[in-house]
PDB file of C-alpha atoms and ligand atoms in Angstrom:
ATOM      1  CA  UNK A   1      88.001 137.626 101.566  1.00 85.00           C
ATOM      2  CA  UNK A   2      90.729 135.183 102.197  1.00 92.00           C
ATOM      3  CA  UNK A   3      91.167 132.278  99.884  1.00 96.00           C
ATOM      4  CA  UNK A   4      92.615 128.960 100.559  1.00 97.00           C
ATOM      5  CA  UNK A   5      93.572 126.666  97.864  1.00 98.00           C
ATOM      6  CA  UNK A   6      94.374 123.001  98.889  1.00 98.00           C
ATOM      7  CA  UNK A   7      98.308 122.497  97.431  1.00 98.00           C
ATOM      8  CA  UNK A   8      98.730 118.962  98.874  1.00 98.00           C
ATOM      9  CA  UNK A   9      95.638 116.898  99.953  1.00 98.00           C
ATOM     10  CA  UNK A  10      95.176 114.910 103.188  1.00 98.00           C
ATOM     11  CA  UNK A  11      95.327 111.576 101.393  1.00 98.00           C
ATOM     12  CA  UNK A  12      98.901 112.334  99.657  1.00 98.00           C
ATOM     13  CA  UNK A  13     100.204 113.649 103.121  1.00 98.00           C
ATOM     14  CA  UNK A  14      99.173 110.293 104.890  1.00 98.00           C
ATOM     15  CA  UNK A  15     100.900 108.447 102.020  1.00 98.00           C
ATOM     16  CA  UNK A  16     103.806 110.406 102.567  1.00 98.00           C
ATOM     17  CA  UNK A  17     103.994 109.998 106.162  1.00 98.00           C
ATOM     18  CA  UNK A  18     103.518 106.292 105.830  1.00 98.00           C
ATOM     19  CA  UNK A  19     106.735 106.192 103.798  1.00 98.00           C
ATOM     20  CA  UNK A  20     108.643 108.724 106.180  1.00 98.00           C
ATOM     21  CA  UNK A  21     107.626 106.625 108.953  1.00 98.00           C
ATOM     22  CA  UNK A  22     109.116 103.456 107.111  1.00 98.00           C
ATOM     23  CA  UNK A  23     112.454 104.972 106.423  1.00 98.00           C
ATOM     24  CA  UNK A  24     112.833 106.331 109.795  1.00 98.00           C
ATOM     25  CA  UNK A  25     111.954 102.785 111.346  1.00 98.00           C
ATOM     26  CA  UNK A  26     114.533 101.334 109.071  1.00 98.00           C
ATOM     27  CA  UNK A  27     117.380 104.101 109.753  1.00 98.00           C
ATOM     28  CA  UNK A  28     116.969 104.058 113.651  1.00 98.00           C
ATOM     29  CA  UNK A  29     116.412 100.173 113.843  1.00 97.00           C
ATOM     30  CA  UNK A  30     119.752  99.911 116.177  1.00 96.00           C
ATOM     31  CA  UNK A  31     118.846 102.769 118.331  1.00 96.00           C
ATOM     32  CA  UNK A  32     115.697 104.301 118.654  1.00 97.00           C
ATOM     33  CA  UNK A  33     115.552 108.094 118.509  1.00 98.00           C
ATOM     34  CA  UNK A  34     113.692 110.607 120.877  1.00 98.00           C
ATOM     35  CA  UNK A  35     111.323 112.100 118.836  1.00 98.00           C
ATOM     36  CA  UNK A  36     111.049 115.901 119.680  1.00 98.00           C
ATOM     37  CA  UNK A  37     108.213 117.667 117.763  1.00 98.00           C
ATOM     38  CA  UNK A  38     108.065 121.254 117.989  1.00 98.00           C
ATOM     39  CA  UNK A  39     104.947 122.955 119.129  1.00 97.00           C
ATOM     40  CA  UNK A  40     102.643 124.176 118.095  1.00 95.00           C
ATOM     41  CA  UNK A  41     102.842 123.863 114.334  1.00 96.00           C
ATOM     42  CA  UNK A  42     104.248 120.141 114.191  1.00 98.00           C
ATOM     43  CA  UNK A  43     101.338 118.791 116.216  1.00 97.00           C
ATOM     44  CA  UNK A  44      99.025 116.934 113.640  1.00 98.00           C
ATOM     45  CA  UNK A  45     102.220 115.789 111.667  1.00 98.00           C
ATOM     46  CA  UNK A  46     103.979 114.385 114.643  1.00 98.00           C
ATOM     47  CA  UNK A  47     100.846 112.695 115.783  1.00 98.00           C
ATOM     48  CA  UNK A  48     100.643 110.820 112.398  1.00 98.00           C
ATOM     49  CA  UNK A  49     104.340 110.414 112.016  1.00 98.00           C
ATOM     50  CA  UNK A  50     104.910 108.869 115.461  1.00 98.00           C
ATOM     51  CA  UNK A  51     102.212 106.240 114.435  1.00 98.00           C
ATOM     52  CA  UNK A  52     103.855 105.515 111.241  1.00 98.00           C
ATOM     53  CA  UNK A  53     107.125 104.568 113.310  1.00 98.00           C
ATOM     54  CA  UNK A  54     107.170 100.874 114.015  1.00 98.00           C
ATOM     55  CA  UNK A  55     110.142 101.091 116.874  1.00 98.00           C
ATOM     56  CA  UNK A  56     109.022  99.773 120.295  1.00 96.00           C
ATOM     57  CA  UNK A  57     111.798 101.794 121.756  1.00 97.00           C
ATOM     58  CA  UNK A  58     110.470 105.002 120.396  1.00 98.00           C
ATOM     59  CA  UNK A  59     110.207 107.894 123.051  1.00 98.00           C
ATOM     60  CA  UNK A  60     108.506 111.364 122.306  1.00 98.00           C
ATOM     61  CA  UNK A  61     108.678 114.494 124.093  1.00 98.00           C
ATOM     62  CA  UNK A  62     107.690 118.100 122.835  1.00 98.00           C
ATOM     63  CA  UNK A  63     109.614 121.258 122.809  1.00 98.00           C
ATOM     64  CA  UNK A  64     108.176 124.795 122.207  1.00 97.00           C
ATOM     65  CA  UNK A  65     109.644 126.979 119.576  1.00 95.00           C
ATOM     66  CA  UNK A  66     108.253 130.105 118.018  1.00 89.00           C
ATOM     67  CA  UNK A  67     109.582 132.789 115.498  1.00 84.00           C
ATOM     68  CA  UNK A  68     106.159 134.138 114.505  1.00 67.00           C
ATOM     69  CA  UNK A  69     104.503 136.849 116.121  1.00 63.00           C
ATOM     70  CA  UNK A  70     101.092 136.855 114.179  1.00 66.00           C
ATOM     71  CA  UNK A  71      99.998 137.061 110.547  1.00 73.00           C
ATOM     72  CA  UNK A  72     102.360 135.836 107.841  1.00 78.00           C
ATOM     73  CA  UNK A  73     105.721 137.632 109.177  1.00 71.00           C
ATOM     74  CA  UNK A  74     108.468 135.965 111.103  1.00 74.00           C
ATOM     75  CA  UNK A  75     109.938 137.977 113.932  1.00 73.00           C
ATOM     76  CA  UNK A  76     113.603 136.684 112.818  1.00 77.00           C
ATOM     77  CA  UNK A  77     114.332 135.638 116.409  1.00 87.00           C
ATOM     78  CA  UNK A  78     113.304 132.068 117.686  1.00 90.00           C
ATOM     79  CA  UNK A  79     112.423 131.588 121.106  1.00 92.00           C
ATOM     80  CA  UNK A  80     112.856 128.108 122.707  1.00 94.00           C
ATOM     81  CA  UNK A  81     111.034 126.633 125.475  1.00 93.00           C
ATOM     82  CA  UNK A  82     112.197 124.122 127.848  1.00 94.00           C
ATOM     83  CA  UNK A  83     113.913 121.056 126.375  1.00 97.00           C
ATOM     84  CA  UNK A  84     113.686 117.557 127.615  1.00 97.00           C
ATOM     85  CA  UNK A  85     116.752 115.541 128.778  1.00 98.00           C
ATOM     86  CA  UNK A  86     118.531 114.961 125.837  1.00 98.00           C
ATOM     87  CA  UNK A  87     121.812 113.515 127.014  1.00 98.00           C
ATOM     88  CA  UNK A  88     123.348 110.667 125.176  1.00 98.00           C
ATOM     89  CA  UNK A  89     120.202 110.643 122.967  1.00 98.00           C
ATOM     90  CA  UNK A  90     119.871 110.498 119.202  1.00 98.00           C
ATOM     91  CA  UNK A  91     117.352 113.250 118.630  1.00 98.00           C
ATOM     92  CA  UNK A  92     115.045 113.493 115.641  1.00 98.00           C
ATOM     93  CA  UNK A  93     113.612 117.109 115.671  1.00 98.00           C
ATOM     94  CA  UNK A  94     110.028 117.140 114.069  1.00 98.00           C
ATOM     95  CA  UNK A  95     108.557 120.231 112.584  1.00 98.00           C
ATOM     96  CA  UNK A  96     105.896 121.546 110.236  1.00 98.00           C
ATOM     97  CA  UNK A  97     108.017 123.425 107.816  1.00 98.00           C
ATOM     98  CA  UNK A  98     111.601 124.428 107.267  1.00 97.00           C
ATOM     99  CA  UNK A  99     111.649 127.989 105.853  1.00 96.00           C
ATOM    100  CA  UNK A 100     114.236 130.390 106.771  1.00 95.00           C
ATOM    101  CA  UNK A 101     116.130 127.486 108.833  1.00 96.00           C
ATOM    102  CA  UNK A 102     116.536 129.776 111.582  1.00 96.00           C
ATOM    103  CA  UNK A 103     114.137 127.500 113.964  1.00 96.00           C
ATOM    104  CA  UNK A 104     115.846 124.199 113.040  1.00 97.00           C
ATOM    105  CA  UNK A 105     119.385 125.808 113.626  1.00 97.00           C
ATOM    106  CA  UNK A 106     118.604 127.275 116.854  1.00 96.00           C
ATOM    107  CA  UNK A 107     116.925 123.789 118.306  1.00 97.00           C
ATOM    108  CA  UNK A 108     119.689 121.757 116.884  1.00 98.00           C
ATOM    109  CA  UNK A 109     122.270 123.837 118.430  1.00 97.00           C
ATOM    110  CA  UNK A 110     120.599 123.810 121.783  1.00 98.00           C
ATOM    111  CA  UNK A 111     120.006 120.112 121.765  1.00 98.00           C
ATOM    112  CA  UNK A 112     123.537 119.622 120.810  1.00 98.00           C
ATOM    113  CA  UNK A 113     124.613 121.842 123.876  1.00 98.00           C
ATOM    114  CA  UNK A 114     122.209 119.965 126.058  1.00 98.00           C
ATOM    115  CA  UNK A 115     124.325 116.637 125.519  1.00 98.00           C
ATOM    116  CA  UNK A 116     122.646 115.000 122.596  1.00 98.00           C
ATOM    117  CA  UNK A 117     124.742 112.357 120.921  1.00 98.00           C
ATOM    118  CA  UNK A 118     123.105 113.000 117.433  1.00 98.00           C
ATOM    119  CA  UNK A 119     120.468 115.438 116.235  1.00 98.00           C
ATOM    120  CA  UNK A 120     118.666 114.966 112.886  1.00 98.00           C
ATOM    121  CA  UNK A 121     115.494 116.775 111.676  1.00 98.00           C
ATOM    122  CA  UNK A 122     112.399 115.664 109.671  1.00 99.00           C
ATOM    123  CA  UNK A 123     109.867 118.451 108.441  1.00 98.00           C
ATOM    124  CA  UNK A 124     106.550 118.082 106.562  1.00 98.00           C
ATOM    125  CA  UNK A 125     107.293 120.819 104.264  1.00 98.00           C
ATOM    126  CA  UNK A 126     110.474 122.245 102.988  1.00 98.00           C
ATOM    127  CA  UNK A 127     110.470 125.949 101.173  1.00 98.00           C
ATOM    128  CA  UNK A 128     114.136 125.846 100.066  1.00 98.00           C
ATOM    129  CA  UNK A 129     112.963 129.585  98.593  1.00 97.00           C
ATOM    130  CA  UNK A 130     112.704 131.130 101.987  1.00 96.00           C
ATOM    131  CA  UNK A 131     116.077 129.688 103.235  1.00 97.00           C
ATOM    132  CA  UNK A 132     118.403 132.287 104.956  1.00 96.00           C
ATOM    133  CA  UNK A 133     120.739 130.046 106.913  1.00 96.00           C
ATOM    134  CA  UNK A 134     122.667 127.006 105.752  1.00 97.00           C
ATOM    135  CA  UNK A 135     120.643 123.877 106.882  1.00 98.00           C
ATOM    136  CA  UNK A 136     118.807 120.780 105.160  1.00 98.00           C
ATOM    137  CA  UNK A 137     116.411 118.395 107.019  1.00 98.00           C
ATOM    138  CA  UNK A 138     117.277 114.834 106.858  1.00 98.00           C
ATOM    139  CA  UNK A 139     113.656 113.743 106.258  1.00 99.00           C
ATOM    140  CA  UNK A 140     111.559 115.959 103.968  1.00 98.00           C
ATOM    141  CA  UNK A 141     107.822 115.218 103.285  1.00 98.00           C
ATOM    142  CA  UNK A 142     107.104 117.648 100.595  1.00 98.00           C
ATOM    143  CA  UNK A 143     109.130 120.429  98.895  1.00 98.00           C
ATOM    144  CA  UNK A 144     106.777 123.436  98.606  1.00 98.00           C
ATOM    145  CA  UNK A 145     106.942 126.640  96.735  1.00 97.00           C
ATOM    146  CA  UNK A 146     107.631 129.927  98.261  1.00 97.00           C
ATOM    147  CA  UNK A 147     104.063 130.553  99.466  1.00 97.00           C
ATOM    148  CA  UNK A 148     102.221 131.138 102.808  1.00 97.00           C
ATOM    149  CA  UNK A 149     100.657 128.015 103.565  1.00 98.00           C
ATOM    150  CA  UNK A 150      98.006 126.926 106.306  1.00 98.00           C
ATOM    151  CA  UNK A 151      96.509 123.748 107.414  1.00 98.00           C
ATOM    152  CA  UNK A 152      97.789 120.388 108.633  1.00 98.00           C
ATOM    153  CA  UNK A 153      99.299 122.092 111.768  1.00 98.00           C
ATOM    154  CA  UNK A 154     100.256 125.441 110.068  1.00 97.00           C
ATOM    155  CA  UNK A 155      98.134 128.349 111.279  1.00 96.00           C
ATOM    156  CA  UNK A 156      97.477 131.882 110.347  1.00 95.00           C
ATOM    157  CA  UNK A 157      96.922 133.663 114.089  1.00 94.00           C
ATOM    158  CA  UNK A 158      95.719 130.327 115.436  1.00 94.00           C
ATOM    159  CA  UNK A 159      93.345 129.857 112.677  1.00 97.00           C
ATOM    160  CA  UNK A 160      93.298 127.031 110.112  1.00 98.00           C
ATOM    161  CA  UNK A 161      95.624 124.588 111.847  1.00 98.00           C
ATOM    162  CA  UNK A 162      92.957 121.628 112.001  1.00 98.00           C
ATOM    163  CA  UNK A 163      92.432 121.604 108.192  1.00 98.00           C
ATOM    164  CA  UNK A 164      93.411 118.342 106.788  1.00 98.00           C
ATOM    165  CA  UNK A 165      94.693 119.554 103.679  1.00 98.00           C
ATOM    166  CA  UNK A 166      97.932 121.927 103.128  1.00 98.00           C
ATOM    167  CA  UNK A 167      96.363 125.120 101.605  1.00 98.00           C
ATOM    168  CA  UNK A 168      98.011 128.037  99.759  1.00 98.00           C
ATOM    169  CA  UNK A 169      96.770 131.020 101.915  1.00 97.00           C
ATOM    170  CA  UNK A 170      95.770 134.379 100.082  1.00 96.00           C
ATOM    171  CA  UNK A 171      94.552 137.421 101.400  1.00 91.00           C
ATOM    172  CA  UNK A 172      92.982 139.523  98.676  1.00 80.00           C
ATOM    173  CA  UNK A 173      93.059 137.489  95.522  1.00 58.00           C
ATOM    174  CA  UNK A 174      92.872 139.410  92.316  1.00 63.00           C
ATOM    175  CA  UNK A 175      89.814 138.750  90.105  1.00 63.00           C
ATOM    176  CA  UNK A 176      91.969 136.940  87.549  1.00 57.00           C
ATOM    177  CA  UNK A 177      93.810 134.555  89.644  1.00 51.00           C
ATOM    178  CA  UNK A 178      90.600 133.458  91.532  1.00 48.00           C
TER     179      UNK A 178
HETATM  180  P1  5GP B 201     111.991 129.161 109.994  1.00 76.81           P
HETATM  181  O1  5GP B 201     112.609 129.451 111.121  1.00 76.81           O
HETATM  182  O2  5GP B 201     112.648 128.009 109.018  1.00 76.81           O
HETATM  183  O3  5GP B 201     111.883 130.408 109.089  1.00 76.81           O
HETATM  184  O4  5GP B 201     110.425 128.908 109.926  1.00 76.81           O
HETATM  185  C1  5GP B 201     110.125 127.899 110.654  1.00 76.81           C
HETATM  186  C2  5GP B 201     108.709 128.020 111.265  1.00 76.81           C
HETATM  187  O5  5GP B 201     107.942 129.371 110.663  1.00 76.81           O
HETATM  188  C3  5GP B 201     107.732 126.913 111.218  1.00 76.81           C
HETATM  189  O6  5GP B 201     107.786 125.996 112.008  1.00 76.81           O
HETATM  190  C4  5GP B 201     106.306 127.549 111.191  1.00 76.81           C
HETATM  191  O7  5GP B 201     105.554 127.890 112.143  1.00 76.81           O
HETATM  192  C5  5GP B 201     106.602 128.982 110.243  1.00 76.81           C
HETATM  193  N1  5GP B 201     106.208 129.086 109.059  1.00 76.81           N
HETATM  194  C6  5GP B 201     107.345 128.909 107.942  1.00 76.81           C
HETATM  195  N2  5GP B 201     106.822 129.168 106.834  1.00 76.81           N
HETATM  196  C7  5GP B 201     105.167 129.107 106.968  1.00 76.81           C
HETATM  197  C8  5GP B 201     104.251 128.892 106.274  1.00 76.81           C
HETATM  198  O8  5GP B 201     104.166 129.126 105.021  1.00 76.81           O
HETATM  199  N3  5GP B 201     102.779 129.161 107.008  1.00 76.81           N
HETATM  200  C9  5GP B 201     102.743 129.145 108.195  1.00 76.81           C
HETATM  201  N4  5GP B 201     101.527 128.974 108.845  1.00 76.81           N
HETATM  202  N5  5GP B 201     103.789 129.015 109.030  1.00 76.81           N
HETATM  203  C10 5GP B 201     105.104 128.998 108.399  1.00 76.81           C
HETATM  204 MG1   MG B 202     106.597 126.145 113.935  1.00 76.81          MG
END
């Protein structure tokens, strides 16, 4: 039986999202960004984050990026769907979790190649232990340990995405760690 242990509760997530929204609102007061959440994982984080950003000129468009082909394994290659028109825009990529860094590098490079003026990123979770390419996010909700996480947008084969807490997912917990 899989075991789900909450590691970041919904209340803490909401408090942190409010802080991130405030910081982004201050940093982008002169030129509101184009918020670019990456589907599917960023859907819950982005929905909360955009409501915490107090900028009347904010625009939001979505892109699809995926590197996971089921289960707990990344395929290593990142598939990126169509991008909105980013020419001359100040783009803020929003993702659920920064792990190897391949997704963020791929999307950042594509957005710059498509003519964006500046690209920055905001991730709900940063898993620095998983990093394989050199990239940092500009805004980070939580630094998390190198565990497989589900909830708050993070899924396991489409499941658990809707959970309000971020949870550690374990397939076969040993009796001693239960
Ligand atoms: P990266 O390209 O940085 O390795 O990974 C980014 C993507 O991998 C995330 O957007 C997310 O979809 C997926 N990912 C990375 N770590 C986890 C995790 O612990 N749980 C889940 N469900 N997805 C993850
Ligand atoms: Mg993702």
